[in-house]
Amino acid sequence: MSIFLAYLLKFRIRKTDMKRITFQLLLFCCLCIGTTLFGQNNPSNISLTGDQVDINQMHWRGIGPYRGGRANAISGVIGQEEVYYAGYTGGGLWKTIDGGANWFNLSDGFFTTSSIGDIAVSTKDPNVVYVGSGEHAVRGVMTTYGDGIYKSTDAGKTWKNIGLEKTRHISDVLIHPDNPEKVYVGAQGAVHGASKERGVYISDDGGQNWRQTLYVDENTGVSSLMMDPSNPRILYAATWDHRRLPWKVIS
């Protein structure tokens, strides 16, 4: 600011130049304010002592990417604290390698759907990533279905569809902690009609072949699938009959 004032006092400035310089000054002030409000630095009121952080002083803030509506899926990478994958109901799959400061799209050109249900990164080999398509948070106004499972073996650079196209809505994808080729999938199936492509599916060869190991009925799908962290042989599946059928009341 002092440099700008000195410039005004030293030189005689034409009216047109004055307008241009005033605009540049205003732009400079806006950039300074924006940096203060939206910067990535930690707030000064958060006390950090070694590895200790006071959770009560922390606050949530949006870090993007701002595309595609609701974010249904997110996954980190063990040992890589700045790397995350995020999936949207209509915005595809995204990745950050700097803790959310920047995001780039992974699904464009590879996926034939923009609706993501779940993301799983192998703890044994972080280059292996599985993505289940089709949003699992069913809504009355609109729910977009997918076309099965996608797999990457190069940390998201390239993708291949590996089946289960008719499951439509995939709620969970789990990877065996010691074997990235063993995959478990929880599928809800079609939202508005009967379907046999529901339940729990398992692949022992990285998605080349699938077998259905849990099937309740044509109307009931799997809404959640969990693995016992102390024993990967134990799985828990929650099921949900979310079909909406018409009723007629005769009084």
Short mmCIF file of C-alpha atoms in Angstrom, two decimals, residues 15-215:
data_model
loop_
_atom_site.label_atom_id
_atom_site.label_comp_id
_atom_site.label_asym_id
_atom_site.label_seq_id
_atom_site.Cartn_x
_atom_site.Cartn_y
_atom_site.Cartn_z
CA LYS A 15 -7.35 9.87 -15.43
CA THR A 16 -7.38 6.66 -17.54
CA ASP A 17 -4.24 5.39 -15.83
CA MET A 18 -5.74 6.25 -12.45
CA LYS A 19 -8.76 4.03 -13.15
CA ARG A 20 -6.51 1.15 -14.18
CA ILE A 21 -4.32 1.45 -11.09
CA THR A 22 -7.34 1.74 -8.79
CA PHE A 23 -8.76 -1.48 -10.26
CA GLN A 24 -5.43 -3.26 -9.75
CA LEU A 25 -5.32 -2.07 -6.13
CA LEU A 26 -8.82 -3.37 -5.45
CA LEU A 27 -7.95 -6.73 -7.04
CA PHE A 28 -4.82 -6.93 -4.88
CA CYS A 29 -6.86 -6.26 -1.71
CA CYS A 30 -9.41 -8.93 -2.66
CA LEU A 31 -6.66 -11.48 -3.20
CA CYS A 32 -5.16 -10.67 0.19
CA ILE A 33 -8.54 -11.06 1.93
CA GLY A 34 -9.27 -14.27 0.04
CA THR A 35 -5.96 -15.76 1.09
CA THR A 36 -6.77 -14.99 4.72
CA LEU A 37 -10.27 -16.49 4.57
CA PHE A 38 -9.71 -19.56 2.44
CA GLY A 39 -6.08 -20.51 3.00
CA GLN A 40 -5.08 -24.05 3.98
CA ASN A 41 -3.15 -23.03 7.11
CA ASN A 42 -4.26 -24.23 10.54
CA PRO A 43 -6.34 -21.69 12.52
CA SER A 44 -4.19 -19.88 15.08
CA ASN A 45 -6.53 -20.83 17.94
CA ILE A 46 -5.77 -24.55 17.57
CA SER A 47 -3.05 -25.60 19.97
CA LEU A 48 -0.66 -28.26 18.69
CA THR A 49 1.65 -30.07 21.08
CA GLY A 50 3.73 -32.70 19.36
CA ASP A 51 1.27 -35.21 17.92
CA GLN A 52 -1.54 -34.00 20.17
CA VAL A 53 -4.47 -32.07 18.70
CA ASP A 54 -7.37 -30.67 20.71
CA ILE A 55 -10.38 -32.09 18.84
CA ASN A 56 -12.73 -29.60 20.54
CA GLN A 57 -10.93 -26.71 18.81
CA MET A 58 -11.14 -28.23 15.34
CA HIS A 59 -13.78 -27.26 12.78
CA TRP A 60 -15.04 -28.89 9.57
CA ARG A 61 -14.58 -27.10 6.25
CA GLY A 62 -15.38 -28.03 2.68
CA ILE A 63 -12.37 -28.96 0.54
CA GLY A 64 -14.14 -30.07 -2.67
CA PRO A 65 -14.28 -31.21 -5.34
CA TYR A 66 -17.50 -29.28 -5.91
CA ARG A 67 -19.07 -31.42 -8.61
CA GLY A 68 -21.71 -34.08 -8.89
CA GLY A 69 -23.96 -33.58 -5.87
CA ARG A 70 -23.79 -35.93 -2.91
CA ALA A 71 -20.54 -37.70 -1.98
CA ASN A 72 -21.49 -41.29 -1.20
CA ALA A 73 -18.04 -42.83 -0.88
CA ILE A 74 -14.58 -41.88 0.34
CA SER A 75 -11.47 -43.93 1.04
CA GLY A 76 -8.02 -43.11 2.33
CA VAL A 77 -4.80 -45.03 1.76
CA ILE A 78 -2.91 -46.58 4.67
CA GLY A 79 0.56 -45.10 4.91
CA GLN A 80 -0.30 -42.21 2.58
CA GLU A 81 -2.06 -39.65 4.77
CA GLU A 82 -2.52 -37.07 2.00
CA VAL A 83 -4.10 -39.46 -0.53
CA TYR A 84 -7.89 -39.88 -0.74
CA TYR A 85 -10.48 -41.10 -3.23
CA ALA A 86 -14.00 -39.63 -3.36
CA GLY A 87 -17.05 -40.86 -5.27
CA TYR A 88 -20.20 -38.93 -6.12
CA THR A 89 -23.75 -39.84 -7.06
CA GLY A 90 -23.44 -38.02 -10.36
CA GLY A 91 -19.91 -36.63 -10.52
CA GLY A 92 -17.78 -39.73 -10.90
CA LEU A 93 -14.57 -40.66 -9.09
CA TRP A 94 -11.94 -38.17 -7.88
CA LYS A 95 -8.54 -38.32 -6.17
CA THR A 96 -6.32 -35.98 -4.17
CA ILE A 97 -2.66 -36.52 -3.32
CA ASP A 98 -2.25 -33.37 -1.21
CA GLY A 99 -4.97 -33.69 1.41
CA GLY A 100 -7.71 -32.03 -0.61
CA ALA A 101 -5.87 -28.93 -1.80
CA ASN A 102 -6.27 -30.20 -5.36
CA TRP A 103 -8.48 -32.89 -6.90
CA PHE A 104 -8.39 -34.62 -10.29
CA ASN A 105 -10.94 -36.85 -11.97
CA LEU A 106 -10.22 -40.57 -12.49
CA SER A 107 -13.41 -41.91 -14.04
CA ASP A 108 -13.82 -39.78 -17.18
CA GLY A 109 -12.95 -41.85 -20.23
CA PHE A 110 -13.04 -45.15 -18.32
CA PHE A 111 -16.39 -45.39 -16.54
CA THR A 112 -19.67 -45.53 -18.43
CA THR A 113 -21.51 -44.28 -15.35
CA SER A 114 -20.98 -41.26 -13.11
CA SER A 115 -22.72 -42.80 -10.09
CA ILE A 116 -20.39 -44.22 -7.41
CA GLY A 117 -21.49 -46.53 -4.59
CA ASP A 118 -18.31 -47.48 -2.75
CA ILE A 119 -14.49 -47.39 -2.96
CA ALA A 120 -12.00 -49.90 -1.57
CA VAL A 121 -8.19 -49.63 -1.57
CA SER A 122 -6.11 -52.71 -0.84
CA THR A 123 -4.13 -52.51 2.41
CA LYS A 124 -1.66 -55.02 0.99
CA ASP A 125 -1.10 -53.22 -2.32
CA PRO A 126 -2.41 -49.61 -2.53
CA ASN A 127 -2.13 -49.74 -6.32
CA VAL A 128 -5.17 -52.04 -6.35
CA VAL A 129 -8.44 -50.13 -6.10
CA TYR A 130 -11.99 -51.42 -6.56
CA VAL A 131 -15.01 -49.17 -7.12
CA GLY A 132 -18.63 -50.27 -6.97
CA SER A 133 -20.95 -48.19 -9.11
CA GLY A 134 -24.55 -47.13 -8.46
CA GLU A 135 -25.40 -44.92 -5.50
CA HIS A 136 -26.53 -46.86 -2.46
CA ALA A 137 -28.29 -44.02 -0.62
CA VAL A 138 -31.69 -44.59 -2.23
CA ARG A 139 -33.81 -41.45 -2.58
CA GLY A 140 -37.43 -41.07 -3.57
CA VAL A 141 -36.86 -38.22 -6.00
CA MET A 142 -33.97 -39.70 -7.96
CA THR A 143 -31.52 -42.59 -7.62
CA THR A 144 -28.96 -43.34 -10.32
CA TYR A 145 -27.90 -46.93 -10.96
CA GLY A 146 -24.49 -48.19 -12.05
CA ASP A 147 -23.03 -50.97 -14.16
CA GLY A 148 -20.97 -53.10 -11.80
CA ILE A 149 -17.42 -53.11 -10.44
CA TYR A 150 -14.40 -51.22 -11.76
CA LYS A 151 -10.80 -52.15 -10.93
CA SER A 152 -7.49 -50.31 -11.15
CA THR A 153 -4.04 -51.84 -10.62
CA ASP A 154 -2.12 -48.57 -10.99
CA ALA A 155 -3.64 -46.44 -8.22
CA GLY A 156 -6.43 -45.04 -10.40
CA LYS A 157 -4.60 -44.16 -13.61
CA THR A 158 -6.52 -46.74 -15.68
CA TRP A 159 -9.68 -48.77 -15.04
CA LYS A 160 -11.47 -51.88 -16.25
CA ASN A 161 -15.04 -53.05 -15.66
CA ILE A 162 -14.82 -56.51 -14.08
CA GLY A 163 -18.47 -57.56 -13.92
CA LEU A 164 -21.62 -57.55 -11.77
CA GLU A 165 -23.22 -55.16 -14.27
CA LYS A 166 -26.78 -56.09 -13.27
CA THR A 167 -26.38 -55.45 -9.54
CA ARG A 168 -27.19 -51.78 -10.27
CA HIS A 169 -26.58 -50.43 -6.73
CA ILE A 170 -23.46 -51.52 -4.82
CA SER A 171 -23.39 -50.58 -1.14
CA ASP A 172 -20.00 -51.96 -0.04
CA VAL A 173 -16.77 -53.36 -1.47
CA LEU A 174 -14.30 -55.12 0.83
CA ILE A 175 -10.81 -56.43 0.06
CA HIS A 176 -9.15 -59.20 2.03
CA PRO A 177 -6.33 -57.58 4.06
CA ASP A 178 -3.74 -60.14 2.92
CA ASN A 179 -4.92 -60.81 -0.62
CA PRO A 180 -5.90 -57.96 -3.00
CA GLU A 181 -7.38 -60.51 -5.41
CA LYS A 182 -10.04 -61.63 -2.93
CA VAL A 183 -12.98 -59.20 -3.05
CA TYR A 184 -16.37 -59.10 -1.36
CA VAL A 185 -19.29 -57.06 -2.70
CA GLY A 186 -22.60 -56.12 -1.08
CA ALA A 187 -25.25 -55.41 -3.73
CA GLN A 188 -28.71 -53.92 -3.29
CA GLY A 189 -29.92 -54.80 -6.76
CA ALA A 190 -32.67 -52.98 -8.65
CA VAL A 191 -34.53 -50.34 -6.67
CA HIS A 192 -37.92 -50.43 -8.37
CA GLY A 193 -38.31 -54.05 -9.43
CA ALA A 194 -37.65 -57.67 -8.57
CA SER A 195 -34.11 -58.85 -9.25
CA LYS A 196 -32.00 -61.91 -8.54
CA GLU A 197 -28.78 -59.89 -8.81
CA ARG A 198 -28.72 -58.99 -5.11
CA GLY A 199 -26.87 -60.08 -1.99
CA VAL A 200 -23.20 -60.83 -1.35
CA TYR A 201 -20.73 -61.72 -4.10
CA ILE A 202 -17.16 -63.03 -3.72
CA SER A 203 -14.27 -63.21 -6.18
CA ASP A 204 -11.03 -65.08 -5.50
CA ASP A 205 -9.29 -63.99 -8.69
CA GLY A 206 -9.53 -60.22 -8.73
CA GLY A 207 -12.95 -60.06 -10.37
CA GLN A 208 -12.47 -62.49 -13.25
CA ASN A 209 -15.14 -64.73 -11.73
CA TRP A 210 -17.87 -64.06 -9.19
CA ARG A 211 -20.06 -66.29 -7.07
CA GLN A 212 -23.16 -65.26 -5.12
CA THR A 213 -22.85 -66.48 -1.53
CA LEU A 214 -25.82 -64.72 0.08
CA TYR A 215 -29.25 -64.33 -1.49
#
